[in-house]
PDB file of C-alpha atoms in Angstrom:
ATOM      1  CA  MET E  51      -7.850  -5.347  16.812  1.00 84.00           C
ATOM      2  CA  TRP E  52      -6.398  -4.952  13.152  1.00 93.00           C
ATOM      3  CA  LEU E  53      -8.365  -1.943  10.787  1.00 94.00           C
ATOM      4  CA  LEU E  54      -7.082  -3.863   7.561  1.00 95.00           C
ATOM      5  CA  LEU E  55      -7.570  -1.595   4.698  1.00 95.00           C
ATOM      6  CA  ALA E  56      -7.748  -2.614   0.745  1.00 95.00           C
ATOM      7  CA  PRO E  57      -7.920  -0.177  -2.293  1.00 94.00           C
ATOM      8  CA  THR E  58     -11.683  -2.513  -3.527  1.00 91.00           C
ATOM      9  CA  ARG E  59     -12.773  -5.560  -2.922  1.00 86.00           C
ATOM     10  CA  LEU E  60     -11.585  -7.634  -5.687  1.00 88.00           C
ATOM     11  CA  GLU E  61      -8.547  -7.670  -3.466  1.00 92.00           C
ATOM     12  CA  ALA E  62     -10.086  -9.134  -0.279  1.00 91.00           C
ATOM     13  CA  PRO E  63     -13.272 -12.070  -1.763  1.00 89.00           C
ATOM     14  CA  PHE E  64     -11.443 -14.116   1.161  1.00 88.00           C
ATOM     15  CA  LEU E  65     -12.417 -11.753   4.020  1.00 85.00           C
ATOM     16  CA  LYS E  66     -16.029 -12.678   5.703  1.00 70.00           C
ATOM     17  CA  GLY E  67     -18.135 -11.121   8.369  1.00 60.00           C
ATOM     18  CA  GLU E  68     -21.176  -8.959   8.994  1.00 54.00           C
ATOM     19  CA  PRO E  69     -21.860  -6.224   6.045  1.00 56.00           C
ATOM     20  CA  PHE E  70     -21.770  -2.693   7.177  1.00 53.00           C
ATOM     21  CA  THR E  71     -21.870   1.070   5.747  1.00 54.00           C
ATOM     22  CA  PHE E  72     -18.671   3.621   5.811  1.00 55.00           C
ATOM     23  CA  LEU E  73     -18.272   6.370   3.904  1.00 53.00           C
ATOM     24  CA  GLY E  74     -20.566   5.142   1.359  1.00 44.00           C
ATOM     25  CA  ARG E  75     -18.024   1.739   0.990  1.00 60.00           C
ATOM     26  CA  MET E  76     -19.002  -1.781   1.628  1.00 60.00           C
ATOM     27  CA  GLY E  77     -16.821  -2.974   5.039  1.00 66.00           C
ATOM     28  CA  LEU E  78     -16.244  -6.238   6.823  1.00 73.00           C
ATOM     29  CA  LYS E  79     -16.461  -6.898  10.474  1.00 74.00           C
ATOM     30  CA  GLY E  80     -14.614 -10.099  11.895  1.00 75.00           C
ATOM     31  CA  LYS E  81     -13.201 -11.999  14.519  1.00 79.00           C
ATOM     32  CA  GLY E  82     -10.316  -9.221  15.757  1.00 83.00           C
ATOM     33  CA  PHE E  83     -10.561  -7.438  12.462  1.00 90.00           C
ATOM     34  CA  VAL E  84     -12.090  -4.691  10.917  1.00 91.00           C
ATOM     35  CA  PHE E  85     -12.038  -4.351   6.951  1.00 93.00           C
ATOM     36  CA  LEU E  86     -12.333  -1.724   5.795  1.00 93.00           C
ATOM     37  CA  GLU E  87     -12.260  -0.696   0.900  1.00 92.00           C
ATOM     38  CA  THR E  88     -11.043   2.248   1.003  1.00 93.00           C
ATOM     39  CA  GLY E  89     -11.542   2.758  -3.449  1.00 92.00           C
ATOM     40  CA  ILE E  90      -8.804   3.675  -5.461  1.00 94.00           C
ATOM     41  CA  GLY E  91      -6.241   6.602  -4.807  1.00 95.00           C
ATOM     42  CA  LYS E  92      -3.552   8.147  -2.703  1.00 96.00           C
ATOM     43  CA  VAL E  93      -6.958  10.278  -1.328  1.00 95.00           C
ATOM     44  CA  ASN E  94      -8.825   7.553  -0.507  1.00 95.00           C
ATOM     45  CA  ALA E  95      -6.569   5.523   1.348  1.00 96.00           C
ATOM     46  CA  ALA E  96      -5.301   8.636   3.511  1.00 96.00           C
ATOM     47  CA  LEU E  97      -8.905   9.672   3.864  1.00 95.00           C
ATOM     48  CA  THR E  98     -10.944   6.045   5.068  1.00 95.00           C
ATOM     49  CA  LEU E  99      -7.611   5.929   7.898  1.00 96.00           C
ATOM     50  CA  ALA E 100      -8.405   9.243   8.812  1.00 96.00           C
ATOM     51  CA  VAL E 101     -11.568   9.391   9.460  1.00 94.00           C
ATOM     52  CA  TRP E 102     -11.963   5.247  11.520  1.00 94.00           C
ATOM     53  CA  ALA E 103      -9.180   6.918  13.427  1.00 95.00           C
ATOM     54  CA  SER E 104     -11.107   9.819  13.993  1.00 93.00           C
ATOM     55  CA  ARG E 105     -14.339   7.611  15.650  1.00 92.00           C
ATOM     56  CA  HIS E 106     -12.556   4.705  16.674  1.00 92.00           C
ATOM     57  CA  PRO E 107      -9.522   3.480  18.522  1.00 92.00           C
ATOM     58  CA  VAL E 108      -7.399   1.996  15.975  1.00 94.00           C
ATOM     59  CA  GLU E 109      -4.340  -0.764  17.583  1.00 95.00           C
ATOM     60  CA  ARG E 110      -2.249  -1.569  14.525  1.00 97.00           C
ATOM     61  CA  ALA E 111      -3.344  -1.228  10.762  1.00 98.00           C
ATOM     62  CA  LEU E 112      -2.445  -3.280   7.367  1.00 98.00           C
ATOM     63  CA  LEU E 113      -3.385  -2.153   4.039  1.00 98.00           C
ATOM     64  CA  PHE E 114      -2.872  -4.707   1.074  1.00 97.00           C
ATOM     65  CA  GLY E 115      -3.497  -5.360  -2.450  1.00 97.00           C
ATOM     66  CA  VAL E 116      -2.127  -5.936  -5.624  1.00 97.00           C
ATOM     67  CA  ALA E 117       1.309  -3.926  -7.260  1.00 98.00           C
ATOM     68  CA  GLY E 118       3.580  -4.203  -9.812  1.00 98.00           C
ATOM     69  CA  ALA E 119       7.112  -5.149  -9.896  1.00 98.00           C
ATOM     70  CA  TYR E 120       9.058  -2.678 -11.176  1.00 98.00           C
ATOM     71  CA  PRO E 121      12.314  -4.405 -13.654  1.00 96.00           C
ATOM     72  CA  GLY E 122      15.228  -5.980 -12.066  1.00 95.00           C
ATOM     73  CA  ALA E 123      13.638  -6.104  -8.366  1.00 96.00           C
ATOM     74  CA  GLY E 124      13.624 -10.044  -8.799  1.00 96.00           C
ATOM     75  CA  LEU E 125      10.269 -10.399  -7.420  1.00 97.00           C
ATOM     76  CA  GLY E 126       8.033 -12.988  -9.241  1.00 96.00           C
ATOM     77  CA  LEU E 127       4.565 -12.397 -10.252  1.00 96.00           C
ATOM     78  CA  GLY E 128       1.902 -13.523  -7.213  1.00 96.00           C
ATOM     79  CA  GLU E 129       5.128 -13.049  -4.441  1.00 97.00           C
ATOM     80  CA  VAL E 130       4.300 -10.998  -1.548  1.00 98.00           C
ATOM     81  CA  VAL E 131       6.459  -8.912   0.232  1.00 98.00           C
ATOM     82  CA  LEU E 132       5.933  -6.466   3.453  1.00 98.00           C
ATOM     83  CA  VAL E 133       6.658  -2.741   2.487  1.00 98.00           C
ATOM     84  CA  ALA E 134       9.505  -1.304   4.650  1.00 98.00           C
ATOM     85  CA  GLU E 135       8.715   2.196   3.156  1.00 98.00           C
ATOM     86  CA  GLU E 136       6.962   4.185   0.684  1.00 98.00           C
ATOM     87  CA  VAL E 137       7.843   6.663  -1.917  1.00 98.00           C
ATOM     88  CA  GLU E 138       5.442   9.170  -3.372  1.00 98.00           C
ATOM     89  CA  ALA E 139       7.490   9.823  -6.352  1.00 96.00           C
ATOM     90  CA  ASP E 140       4.589  12.493  -7.854  1.00 93.00           C
ATOM     91  CA  LEU E 141       5.198  14.831  -4.890  1.00 93.00           C
ATOM     92  CA  GLY E 142       7.012  18.520  -5.610  1.00 90.00           C
ATOM     93  CA  LEU E 143      10.024  18.636  -8.408  1.00 89.00           C
ATOM     94  CA  GLU E 144      11.045  15.643 -10.679  1.00 86.00           C
ATOM     95  CA  GLU E 145      13.642  15.533  -7.498  1.00 88.00           C
ATOM     96  CA  GLY E 146      11.270  15.797  -4.655  1.00 90.00           C
ATOM     97  CA  LEU E 147      10.288  17.778  -1.869  1.00 88.00           C
ATOM     98  CA  GLU E 148      13.395  18.329  -0.833  1.00 91.00           C
ATOM     99  CA  PRO E 149      14.819  20.985  -3.380  1.00 89.00           C
ATOM    100  CA  LEU E 150      11.735  23.232  -2.572  1.00 91.00           C
ATOM    101  CA  GLY E 151      12.204  22.975   1.281  1.00 89.00           C
ATOM    102  CA  PHE E 152       8.780  21.888   2.490  1.00 91.00           C
ATOM    103  CA  PRO E 153       9.320  18.675   4.143  1.00 93.00           C
ATOM    104  CA  ALA E 154       5.942  16.466   3.956  1.00 93.00           C
ATOM    105  CA  LEU E 155       5.856  15.406   7.249  1.00 92.00           C
ATOM    106  CA  VAL E 156       7.644  16.380  10.201  1.00 95.00           C
ATOM    107  CA  VAL E 157       8.147  13.154  12.667  1.00 93.00           C
ATOM    108  CA  GLY E 158      10.047  14.314  15.249  1.00 90.00           C
ATOM    109  CA  GLY E 159      11.574  16.431  14.995  1.00 92.00           C
ATOM    110  CA  LYS E 160      12.496  14.281  11.221  1.00 94.00           C
ATOM    111  CA  PRO E 161      11.628  16.171   8.067  1.00 95.00           C
ATOM    112  CA  LEU E 162      10.286  14.209   5.865  1.00 95.00           C
ATOM    113  CA  TYR E 163       9.799  14.743   2.266  1.00 96.00           C
ATOM    114  CA  ASN E 164       8.903  12.190  -0.004  1.00 97.00           C
ATOM    115  CA  ARG E 165       9.894   8.844   1.913  1.00 98.00           C
ATOM    116  CA  PHE E 166       7.762   7.678   4.796  1.00 98.00           C
ATOM    117  CA  PRO E 167       8.340   4.246   6.144  1.00 98.00           C
ATOM    118  CA  LEU E 168       5.773   2.144   7.756  1.00 98.00           C
ATOM    119  CA  ASP E 169       5.654   0.871  11.420  1.00 98.00           C
ATOM    120  CA  PRO E 170       9.611  -0.707  11.913  1.00 98.00           C
ATOM    121  CA  ALA E 171       8.494  -3.264  15.108  1.00 98.00           C
ATOM    122  CA  LEU E 172       5.385  -4.163  13.209  1.00 98.00           C
ATOM    123  CA  THR E 173       6.886  -4.761  10.037  1.00 98.00           C
ATOM    124  CA  GLU E 174       9.657  -6.354  11.037  1.00 97.00           C
ATOM    125  CA  SER E 175       7.292  -8.650  13.529  1.00 97.00           C
ATOM    126  CA  LEU E 176       5.216  -9.364  10.703  1.00 97.00           C
ATOM    127  CA  ALA E 177       8.257  -9.968   8.472  1.00 97.00           C
ATOM    128  CA  ALA E 178       9.306 -12.778  11.153  1.00 96.00           C
ATOM    129  CA  SER E 179       6.420 -14.092  11.986  1.00 95.00           C
ATOM    130  CA  LEU E 180       4.979 -14.393   7.873  1.00 96.00           C
ATOM    131  CA  GLY E 181       8.045 -14.595   6.590  1.00 97.00           C
ATOM    132  CA  LEU E 182       8.497 -11.910   4.048  1.00 97.00           C
ATOM    133  CA  PRO E 183      11.001  -9.862   2.499  1.00 97.00           C
ATOM    134  CA  LEU E 184      11.390  -6.515   3.482  1.00 98.00           C
ATOM    135  CA  ARG E 185      11.159  -4.031  -0.084  1.00 98.00           C
ATOM    136  CA  VAL E 186      10.421  -0.642  -1.360  1.00 98.00           C
ATOM    137  CA  GLY E 187       7.441   0.354  -2.813  1.00 98.00           C
ATOM    138  CA  LEU E 188       6.276   3.309  -5.127  1.00 98.00           C
ATOM    139  CA  THR E 189       3.124   5.205  -5.243  1.00 98.00           C
ATOM    140  CA  ARG E 190       1.800   7.464  -8.013  1.00 96.00           C
ATOM    141  CA  ASP E 191      -1.425   8.639  -8.970  1.00 95.00           C
ATOM    142  CA  ARG E 192      -0.893   7.791 -12.313  1.00 94.00           C
ATOM    143  CA  PRO E 193       0.675   4.585 -12.814  1.00 94.00           C
ATOM    144  CA  SER E 194       3.498   3.309 -15.035  1.00 96.00           C
ATOM    145  CA  GLU E 195       2.228   3.189 -18.998  1.00 95.00           C
ATOM    146  CA  SER E 196       5.661   1.647 -20.371  1.00 97.00           C
ATOM    147  CA  LEU E 197       8.781  -0.500 -19.553  1.00 96.00           C
ATOM    148  CA  GLU E 198      11.210   2.794 -19.814  1.00 97.00           C
ATOM    149  CA  GLU E 199       9.103   4.855 -17.568  1.00 97.00           C
ATOM    150  CA  ALA E 200       9.476   1.763 -14.797  1.00 98.00           C
ATOM    151  CA  PHE E 201      12.707   1.692 -15.854  1.00 97.00           C
ATOM    152  CA  ARG E 202      13.562   5.809 -14.996  1.00 97.00           C
ATOM    153  CA  LEU E 203      11.255   5.633 -12.070  1.00 97.00           C
ATOM    154  CA  THR E 204      13.410   2.911 -10.192  1.00 97.00           C
ATOM    155  CA  SER E 205      16.541   3.903 -11.138  1.00 96.00           C
ATOM    156  CA  ARG E 206      15.682   7.549  -9.349  1.00 96.00           C
ATOM    157  CA  TRP E 207      13.742   6.139  -5.863  1.00 97.00           C
ATOM    158  CA  GLY E 208      15.211   2.887  -5.319  1.00 97.00           C
ATOM    159  CA  ALA E 209      11.590   1.502  -5.493  1.00 98.00           C
ATOM    160  CA  HIS E 210      11.379  -2.214  -5.928  1.00 98.00           C
ATOM    161  CA  LEU E 211       6.926  -2.322  -6.371  1.00 98.00           C
ATOM    162  CA  GLU E 212       4.705   0.785  -8.018  1.00 98.00           C
ATOM    163  CA  ASN E 213       1.299   1.082  -6.309  1.00 98.00           C
ATOM    164  CA  MET E 214      -1.266   4.131  -5.920  1.00 97.00           C
ATOM    165  CA  GLU E 215      -2.096   4.433  -2.078  1.00 98.00           C
ATOM    166  CA  GLY E 216       0.697   2.840  -0.193  1.00 98.00           C
ATOM    167  CA  ALA E 217       2.763   6.429   0.095  1.00 98.00           C
ATOM    168  CA  ALA E 218      -0.832   8.218   1.750  1.00 98.00           C
ATOM    169  CA  PHE E 219      -1.377   5.050   3.983  1.00 98.00           C
ATOM    170  CA  ALA E 220       2.249   5.386   5.476  1.00 98.00           C
ATOM    171  CA  ARG E 221       2.350   9.333   5.658  1.00 98.00           C
ATOM    172  CA  ALA E 222      -1.403   9.431   7.537  1.00 98.00           C
ATOM    173  CA  SER E 223      -0.425   6.074  10.236  1.00 98.00           C
ATOM    174  CA  LEU E 224       2.421   8.417  10.960  1.00 98.00           C
ATOM    175  CA  ALA E 225       0.684  11.525  11.502  1.00 97.00           C
ATOM    176  CA  LEU E 226      -2.339   9.994  13.693  1.00 97.00           C
ATOM    177  CA  GLY E 227       0.435   8.110  14.970  1.00 97.00           C
ATOM    178  CA  VAL E 228      -0.800   4.689  14.200  1.00 98.00           C
ATOM    179  CA  PRO E 229       1.346   1.716  13.755  1.00 98.00           C
ATOM    180  CA  GLY E 230       1.005   0.874  10.251  1.00 98.00           C
ATOM    181  CA  ALA E 231       2.339  -2.247   7.703  1.00 98.00           C
ATOM    182  CA  GLU E 232       1.884  -3.253   3.857  1.00 98.00           C
ATOM    183  CA  VAL E 233       1.492  -6.140   2.014  1.00 98.00           C
ATOM    184  CA  ARG E 234       1.772  -6.714  -1.199  1.00 98.00           C
ATOM    185  CA  ALA E 235       1.420  -9.309  -4.092  1.00 98.00           C
ATOM    186  CA  VAL E 236       2.682  -9.018  -7.597  1.00 98.00           C
ATOM    187  CA  SER E 237       0.824  -8.760  -9.972  1.00 97.00           C
ATOM    188  CA  ASN E 238       2.039  -7.962 -12.992  1.00 97.00           C
ATOM    189  CA  PRO E 239       5.206  -5.634 -14.113  1.00 97.00           C
ATOM    190  CA  ALA E 240       5.399  -2.071 -13.713  1.00 97.00           C
ATOM    191  CA  GLY E 241       4.868  -0.521 -16.986  1.00 96.00           C
ATOM    192  CA  VAL E 242       2.731  -3.528 -18.875  1.00 95.00           C
ATOM    193  CA  ARG E 243      -0.659  -3.114 -19.571  1.00 91.00           C
ATOM    194  CA  ASP E 244      -0.855  -5.454 -21.713  1.00 91.00           C
ATOM    195  CA  ARG E 245      -3.543  -7.944 -19.011  1.00 90.00           C
ATOM    196  CA  ALA E 246      -2.307 -10.952 -20.717  1.00 92.00           C
ATOM    197  CA  PHE E 247       0.945 -10.302 -18.872  1.00 92.00           C
ATOM    198  CA  TRP E 248      -1.055  -9.895 -15.639  1.00 94.00           C
ATOM    199  CA  ARG E 249      -1.380 -12.601 -13.056  1.00 95.00           C
ATOM    200  CA  LEU E 250      -3.947 -10.904 -10.961  1.00 94.00           C
ATOM    201  CA  LYS E 251      -5.954 -14.329  -9.797  1.00 95.00           C
ATOM    202  CA  GLU E 252      -2.568 -15.541  -8.180  1.00 96.00           C
ATOM    203  CA  ALA E 253      -2.015 -12.056  -6.738  1.00 97.00           C
ATOM    204  CA  VAL E 254      -4.877 -12.218  -4.611  1.00 96.00           C
ATOM    205  CA  PHE E 255      -4.812 -16.165  -3.523  1.00 96.00           C
ATOM    206  CA  ALA E 256      -1.238 -15.005  -1.896  1.00 96.00           C
ATOM    207  CA  LEU E 257      -2.667 -11.836  -0.582  1.00 96.00           C
ATOM    208  CA  LYS E 258      -5.383 -14.613   1.032  1.00 95.00           C
ATOM    209  CA  GLU E 259      -2.281 -16.482   2.285  1.00 96.00           C
ATOM    210  CA  ALA E 260      -0.885 -14.126   4.050  1.00 96.00           C
ATOM    211  CA  VAL E 261      -3.609 -12.117   5.539  1.00 95.00           C
ATOM    212  CA  LEU E 262      -5.364 -15.333   7.069  1.00 93.00           C
ATOM    213  CA  ALA E 263      -2.291 -15.996   8.529  1.00 94.00           C
ATOM    214  CA  LEU E 264      -2.017 -12.816   9.895  1.00 91.00           C
ATOM    215  CA  LEU E 265      -5.288 -12.971  11.387  1.00 88.00           C
TER     216      LEU E 265
END
């Protein structure tokens, strides 16, 4: 059984099932999966996974949604990737948490500061079965508002994609011991706020193909 999570229902209009209410949000039950709309942002993503896992056994969880592609990432609009690692870029100083000496999480005796892996075995298995490349995601509460800002972030952290939930999902999955994976489709160039340059419909269609293939 999969627990599927997406920030908004607009990113998963293709899932069908019987509606039920969870934390005030609409979700869907289907054969082999439960889908929950988390709401936008890190707190909503982590809270939804944590509360659900406290009430129900979770075999594996998938976060999916759209993302912006950083300059030089080599990703086209509508392209789908698996996220192997998430960076929480607005946690700590400009250089992250490590200079402060306070890890965000300790897993198996290893301190984790601003970089949080998705489950390697699950992610690599999905990459092989779905034929998707592995990339690095970067999570912020506030997305880039200019190409200059986007370039600075990708240069600093070596990330390919920008989103608002992934690092929190990865951290919560690690803390809860839930195998977690993340699929993203590129909807826009990171740092470009003009919607004329976005391809949201194409990104959602690509997500549909990937998620239904997974199910």
